[in-house]
């Protein structure tokens, strides 16, 4: 009886938090620039194939990006890497590690990760148009995360981000935080999640890409997952819906999704995964919209748990 009351209180708090954040957080002015644009695209091939509808699915190192509250359900050490978004000579990588804190039972899960975007070599010239050499601009974020399970059905999590931008005349550093909640509802196999992303300092006068993410995940069968995310992109005042479906059989999982990120970055996503013993290999194809004229990009990720 007490557990049901706690669940109901948790759900009420969940929706109260969403409505409060939605109305209190400011929208950016139309056309306003943002710092750390490399934080906008999602990470992970599994989440990407599901249209990045992953806020309530989050259950491993990928949750560092989509909802740090999901780390609380990690029961083993896990290392995870992604490579993708390759177009011409640019690329984006992610490396993460998470583990339960074993000194005291139920003391939570900690994680550390790095997101790095390599923008390739760019030739520079002086005011007389003479070549002055090449530069290799990049963007980088170091993320420290922590999550803990409460009342057997609610987890809270947060991340602290150190962000560095090395873009010639646009160099800068800053800090951001994420905060997330995950709630197992009284409806069997239905999970709700919410996360506020990139609250923090400006970098060279530009705001971080602030986003409020809310989602649900439902498993009508053990091998079928349905997910839906609603994103409020405060940096462009856009309200976007992402959705995904995953069907698994034995060690193979097939995924399909719909992604909407703004800037005409929308469309179908798809991919597959192989989960064998302690290894999980995933592939995804996602839309890249107007970015450099590319129509889509691939992401590959590998995780190992022990």
Short mmCIF file of C-alpha atoms in Angstrom, two decimals:
data_model
loop_
_atom_site.label_atom_id
_atom_site.label_comp_id
_atom_site.label_asym_id
_atom_site.label_seq_id
_atom_site.Cartn_x
_atom_site.Cartn_y
_atom_site.Cartn_z
CA UNK A 1 0.00 0.00 0.00
CA UNK A 2 2.81 2.40 0.93
CA UNK A 3 4.70 1.54 -2.25
CA UNK A 4 1.64 2.41 -4.40
CA UNK A 5 1.27 5.75 -2.63
CA UNK A 6 4.93 6.51 -3.24
CA UNK A 7 4.50 5.65 -6.91
CA UNK A 8 1.54 8.00 -7.20
CA UNK A 9 3.43 10.79 -5.47
CA UNK A 10 6.37 10.21 -7.80
CA UNK A 11 4.21 10.45 -10.92
CA UNK A 12 2.57 13.64 -9.64
CA UNK A 13 5.98 15.17 -8.93
CA UNK A 14 7.12 14.07 -12.39
CA UNK A 15 4.38 15.99 -14.21
CA UNK A 16 4.69 18.97 -11.86
CA UNK A 17 8.40 19.21 -12.65
CA UNK A 18 7.74 19.10 -16.40
CA UNK A 19 5.07 21.80 -16.37
CA UNK A 20 7.15 24.07 -14.12
CA UNK A 21 10.25 23.83 -16.29
CA UNK A 22 8.28 24.26 -19.50
CA UNK A 23 6.84 27.61 -18.46
CA UNK A 24 9.80 28.98 -16.50
CA UNK A 25 12.65 28.33 -18.92
CA UNK A 26 13.11 31.11 -21.49
CA UNK A 27 13.02 30.62 -25.25
CA UNK A 28 15.92 31.88 -27.33
CA UNK A 29 15.38 34.70 -29.77
CA UNK A 30 14.68 33.62 -33.33
CA UNK A 31 17.94 32.93 -35.14
CA UNK A 32 20.03 33.19 -31.95
CA UNK A 33 23.38 31.39 -32.02
CA UNK A 34 24.23 28.70 -29.52
CA UNK A 35 27.54 27.44 -28.22
CA UNK A 36 28.52 23.76 -28.24
CA UNK A 37 26.30 22.75 -31.16
CA UNK A 38 28.06 19.37 -31.08
CA UNK A 39 25.94 18.56 -28.01
CA UNK A 40 22.71 18.71 -30.05
CA UNK A 41 23.02 15.43 -32.03
CA UNK A 42 22.38 12.30 -29.98
CA UNK A 43 24.95 9.66 -29.17
CA UNK A 44 24.78 5.90 -29.48
CA UNK A 45 23.64 3.73 -32.35
CA UNK A 46 20.81 2.07 -30.43
CA UNK A 47 19.26 5.35 -29.31
CA UNK A 48 19.83 6.90 -32.74
CA UNK A 49 18.07 4.04 -34.53
CA UNK A 50 15.10 4.60 -32.22
CA UNK A 51 14.85 8.19 -33.42
CA UNK A 52 16.60 9.34 -30.23
CA UNK A 53 13.38 8.53 -28.34
CA UNK A 54 15.44 7.28 -25.42
CA UNK A 55 14.67 9.41 -22.38
CA UNK A 56 12.61 6.69 -20.65
CA UNK A 57 14.54 3.77 -22.20
CA UNK A 58 17.87 4.90 -20.77
CA UNK A 59 19.45 1.94 -18.99
CA UNK A 60 23.19 2.03 -19.67
CA UNK A 61 26.07 4.38 -20.43
CA UNK A 62 23.99 5.95 -23.23
CA UNK A 63 21.76 7.40 -20.52
CA UNK A 64 24.55 9.87 -19.66
CA UNK A 65 23.37 11.82 -22.71
CA UNK A 66 19.62 11.14 -22.81
CA UNK A 67 18.76 10.93 -19.11
CA UNK A 68 21.42 10.44 -16.41
CA UNK A 69 18.76 8.99 -14.08
CA UNK A 70 18.94 5.79 -16.13
CA UNK A 71 22.43 5.05 -14.81
CA UNK A 72 20.87 3.92 -11.52
CA UNK A 73 19.71 0.66 -13.15
CA UNK A 74 23.21 -0.33 -14.20
CA UNK A 75 24.28 -3.40 -12.20
CA UNK A 76 27.67 -4.02 -13.83
CA UNK A 77 30.67 -2.04 -14.94
CA UNK A 78 30.28 -0.90 -18.53
CA UNK A 79 32.54 0.78 -21.06
CA UNK A 80 31.00 2.16 -24.21
CA UNK A 81 32.26 3.86 -27.39
CA UNK A 82 30.70 5.42 -30.49
CA UNK A 83 32.08 6.64 -33.80
CA UNK A 84 29.99 8.37 -36.42
CA UNK A 85 28.61 11.50 -38.04
CA UNK A 86 31.37 11.15 -40.61
CA UNK A 87 31.15 13.60 -43.51
CA UNK A 88 34.15 14.66 -45.55
CA UNK A 89 36.96 15.00 -42.97
CA UNK A 90 34.81 15.65 -39.89
CA UNK A 91 33.69 13.09 -37.32
CA UNK A 92 32.20 12.75 -33.84
CA UNK A 93 33.17 10.28 -31.11
CA UNK A 94 31.93 9.35 -27.65
CA UNK A 95 33.68 7.31 -24.97
CA UNK A 96 32.03 6.51 -21.65
CA UNK A 97 32.45 4.39 -18.55
CA UNK A 98 30.07 3.73 -15.66
CA UNK A 99 30.00 1.50 -12.59
CA UNK A 100 27.96 0.96 -9.43
CA UNK A 101 29.58 2.38 -6.31
CA UNK A 102 30.33 -0.83 -4.45
CA UNK A 103 31.49 0.50 -1.07
CA UNK A 104 27.90 0.76 0.19
CA UNK A 105 24.94 -1.15 -1.21
CA UNK A 106 22.47 1.05 -3.02
CA UNK A 107 24.83 4.03 -3.05
CA UNK A 108 24.26 4.80 -6.72
CA UNK A 109 26.13 4.64 -10.00
CA UNK A 110 28.80 7.00 -11.28
CA UNK A 111 29.92 7.63 -14.84
CA UNK A 112 32.48 9.59 -16.81
CA UNK A 113 32.39 10.29 -20.54
CA UNK A 114 33.89 12.36 -23.32
CA UNK A 115 32.24 13.77 -26.45
CA UNK A 116 34.65 15.02 -29.11
CA UNK A 117 33.91 16.55 -32.49
CA UNK A 118 36.74 16.85 -35.01
CA UNK A 119 35.96 19.48 -37.65
CA UNK A 120 38.84 18.50 -39.93
CA UNK A 121 41.64 20.61 -41.38
CA UNK A 122 40.81 24.12 -42.53
CA UNK A 123 43.20 26.22 -44.61
CA UNK A 124 43.77 29.74 -43.25
CA UNK A 125 44.75 32.85 -45.18
CA UNK A 126 45.89 36.34 -44.29
CA UNK A 127 44.22 39.61 -45.35
CA UNK A 128 46.11 39.43 -48.65
CA UNK A 129 44.66 35.94 -49.31
CA UNK A 130 48.03 34.24 -48.86
CA UNK A 131 47.97 30.75 -47.26
CA UNK A 132 49.10 30.80 -43.62
CA UNK A 133 48.78 27.10 -42.83
CA UNK A 134 46.11 24.71 -41.65
CA UNK A 135 44.19 24.56 -38.39
CA UNK A 136 42.26 21.62 -36.93
CA UNK A 137 39.29 23.06 -34.97
CA UNK A 138 37.42 20.85 -32.54
CA UNK A 139 34.85 20.81 -29.75
CA UNK A 140 35.07 18.76 -26.58
CA UNK A 141 33.03 17.96 -23.47
CA UNK A 142 34.04 16.07 -20.33
CA UNK A 143 30.99 14.78 -18.44
CA UNK A 144 30.80 13.51 -14.84
CA UNK A 145 27.52 11.79 -13.95
CA UNK A 146 25.83 10.29 -10.90
CA UNK A 147 22.49 8.54 -10.37
CA UNK A 148 20.69 6.84 -7.50
CA UNK A 149 17.55 4.72 -7.14
CA UNK A 150 14.83 5.84 -4.71
CA UNK A 151 11.72 3.97 -3.48
CA UNK A 152 12.40 1.06 -5.89
CA UNK A 153 10.59 2.89 -8.68
CA UNK A 154 12.13 6.36 -9.01
CA UNK A 155 15.70 7.30 -9.88
CA UNK A 156 17.34 10.71 -10.03
CA UNK A 157 20.53 11.60 -11.84
CA UNK A 158 22.66 14.52 -12.86
CA UNK A 159 25.69 15.40 -14.96
CA UNK A 160 28.30 18.14 -14.79
CA UNK A 161 29.82 19.13 -18.14
CA UNK A 162 33.09 20.92 -18.84
CA UNK A 163 32.84 22.23 -22.41
CA UNK A 164 35.70 23.50 -24.54
CA UNK A 165 35.41 25.08 -27.97
CA UNK A 166 38.50 25.55 -30.16
CA UNK A 167 37.20 27.22 -33.32
CA UNK A 168 39.92 29.72 -34.26
CA UNK A 169 38.51 33.12 -33.21
CA UNK A 170 35.64 31.46 -31.32
CA UNK A 171 37.64 29.72 -28.61
CA UNK A 172 35.99 29.42 -25.23
CA UNK A 173 35.22 27.32 -22.18
CA UNK A 174 32.13 26.82 -20.08
CA UNK A 175 30.15 24.55 -17.78
CA UNK A 176 26.73 22.97 -18.05
CA UNK A 177 24.55 20.62 -16.04
CA UNK A 178 21.88 18.03 -16.83
CA UNK A 179 19.27 16.74 -14.41
CA UNK A 180 16.96 13.77 -15.00
CA UNK A 181 14.28 11.62 -13.39
CA UNK A 182 13.04 8.15 -14.29
CA UNK A 183 9.80 6.70 -12.89
CA UNK A 184 8.46 3.13 -13.09
CA UNK A 185 4.68 3.55 -13.08
CA UNK A 186 1.92 1.34 -11.65
CA UNK A 187 1.14 0.27 -15.22
CA UNK A 188 3.32 -2.82 -15.85
CA UNK A 189 6.28 -2.21 -18.17
CA UNK A 190 5.53 1.52 -18.58
CA UNK A 191 8.32 3.95 -17.68
CA UNK A 192 8.30 7.75 -17.72
CA UNK A 193 11.39 9.93 -17.98
CA UNK A 194 12.31 13.59 -18.07
CA UNK A 195 15.58 15.48 -18.39
CA UNK A 196 16.66 19.10 -18.62
CA UNK A 197 19.88 19.44 -20.61
CA UNK A 198 22.61 22.05 -20.89
CA UNK A 199 21.72 24.50 -18.16
CA UNK A 200 24.83 26.59 -17.71
CA UNK A 201 27.19 29.38 -18.58
CA UNK A 202 27.55 31.18 -21.88
CA UNK A 203 30.58 30.57 -24.08
CA UNK A 204 31.81 33.75 -25.75
CA UNK A 205 28.37 35.28 -25.37
CA UNK A 206 26.47 32.30 -26.81
CA UNK A 207 23.97 30.27 -24.78
CA UNK A 208 24.27 26.49 -24.47
CA UNK A 209 21.65 24.49 -26.46
CA UNK A 210 19.06 24.22 -23.69
CA UNK A 211 16.58 21.36 -24.10
CA UNK A 212 13.77 19.84 -22.03
CA UNK A 213 13.20 16.17 -22.84
CA UNK A 214 10.28 14.02 -21.65
CA UNK A 215 9.48 10.49 -22.73
CA UNK A 216 7.81 7.18 -22.15
CA UNK A 217 8.82 3.61 -22.86
CA UNK A 218 6.45 0.64 -22.98
CA UNK A 219 7.11 -3.07 -23.43
CA UNK A 220 3.88 -4.88 -24.40
CA UNK A 221 6.02 -8.02 -24.81
CA UNK A 222 9.46 -8.98 -23.59
CA UNK A 223 10.94 -8.67 -27.07
CA UNK A 224 9.08 -5.53 -28.18
CA UNK A 225 9.85 -1.96 -27.07
CA UNK A 226 7.93 1.21 -27.97
CA UNK A 227 9.33 4.64 -27.09
CA UNK A 228 8.22 8.23 -27.50
CA UNK A 229 10.02 11.48 -26.63
CA UNK A 230 8.82 15.07 -26.60
CA UNK A 231 11.58 17.67 -26.86
CA UNK A 232 11.31 21.38 -26.20
CA UNK A 233 14.33 22.98 -27.89
CA UNK A 234 14.57 26.32 -26.11
CA UNK A 235 17.41 27.40 -28.42
CA UNK A 236 15.01 27.55 -31.39
CA UNK A 237 11.60 27.49 -29.64
CA UNK A 238 10.79 24.22 -31.40
CA UNK A 239 8.62 21.46 -29.97
CA UNK A 240 9.59 18.13 -31.52
CA UNK A 241 8.35 14.54 -31.25
CA UNK A 242 10.62 11.51 -31.69
CA UNK A 243 9.48 7.89 -31.73
CA UNK A 244 11.03 4.44 -31.95
CA UNK A 245 10.27 0.73 -32.02
CA UNK A 246 12.61 -2.19 -31.29
CA UNK A 247 11.99 -5.87 -31.92
CA UNK A 248 14.51 -8.40 -30.62
CA UNK A 249 14.93 -12.09 -31.33
CA UNK A 250 17.66 -14.07 -29.63
CA UNK A 251 20.84 -11.96 -29.96
CA UNK A 252 19.55 -9.72 -32.78
CA UNK A 253 17.52 -6.50 -32.45
CA UNK A 254 15.92 -4.56 -35.32
CA UNK A 255 15.04 -0.88 -34.80
CA UNK A 256 13.07 1.81 -36.58
CA UNK A 257 12.38 5.40 -35.55
CA UNK A 258 11.42 8.92 -36.47
CA UNK A 259 13.72 11.83 -35.61
CA UNK A 260 12.93 15.55 -35.53
CA UNK A 261 15.79 17.86 -34.47
CA UNK A 262 14.93 21.12 -36.25
CA UNK A 263 16.92 22.74 -39.08
CA UNK A 264 15.15 20.27 -41.39
CA UNK A 265 16.95 17.43 -39.61
CA UNK A 266 14.04 15.02 -39.63
CA UNK A 267 13.05 11.71 -41.12
CA UNK A 268 13.17 7.98 -40.57
CA UNK A 269 15.99 6.28 -38.70
CA UNK A 270 16.85 2.60 -38.65
CA UNK A 271 19.44 0.18 -37.40
CA UNK A 272 20.21 -3.13 -35.75
CA UNK A 273 22.07 -4.51 -32.78
CA UNK A 274 23.81 -7.71 -31.74
CA UNK A 275 23.88 -8.53 -28.03
CA UNK A 276 26.22 -11.46 -27.34
CA UNK A 277 27.30 -12.31 -23.80
CA UNK A 278 29.09 -9.20 -22.47
CA UNK A 279 29.31 -7.45 -25.85
CA UNK A 280 26.78 -5.28 -27.65
CA UNK A 281 27.40 -3.95 -31.16
CA UNK A 282 24.94 -1.47 -32.69
CA UNK A 283 24.55 0.33 -36.02
CA UNK A 284 22.25 3.22 -36.95
CA UNK A 285 21.50 5.42 -39.94
CA UNK A 286 20.12 8.88 -39.14
CA UNK A 287 19.08 11.95 -41.10
CA UNK A 288 21.51 14.89 -41.10
CA UNK A 289 19.25 17.38 -42.89
CA UNK A 290 21.00 20.46 -44.24
CA UNK A 291 24.38 19.75 -42.65
CA UNK A 292 27.03 19.98 -45.39
CA UNK A 293 24.55 18.70 -47.93
CA UNK A 294 24.63 15.17 -46.52
CA UNK A 295 21.32 13.33 -46.46
CA UNK A 296 22.17 10.88 -43.70
CA UNK A 297 24.94 9.70 -41.42
CA UNK A 298 25.94 6.42 -39.82
CA UNK A 299 26.75 5.72 -36.19
CA UNK A 300 28.43 2.61 -34.80
CA UNK A 301 28.74 1.85 -31.10
CA UNK A 302 30.21 -0.96 -29.02
CA UNK A 303 29.77 -1.67 -25.32
CA UNK A 304 31.33 -4.20 -22.99
CA UNK A 305 30.02 -5.01 -19.50
CA UNK A 306 31.45 -7.15 -16.71
#
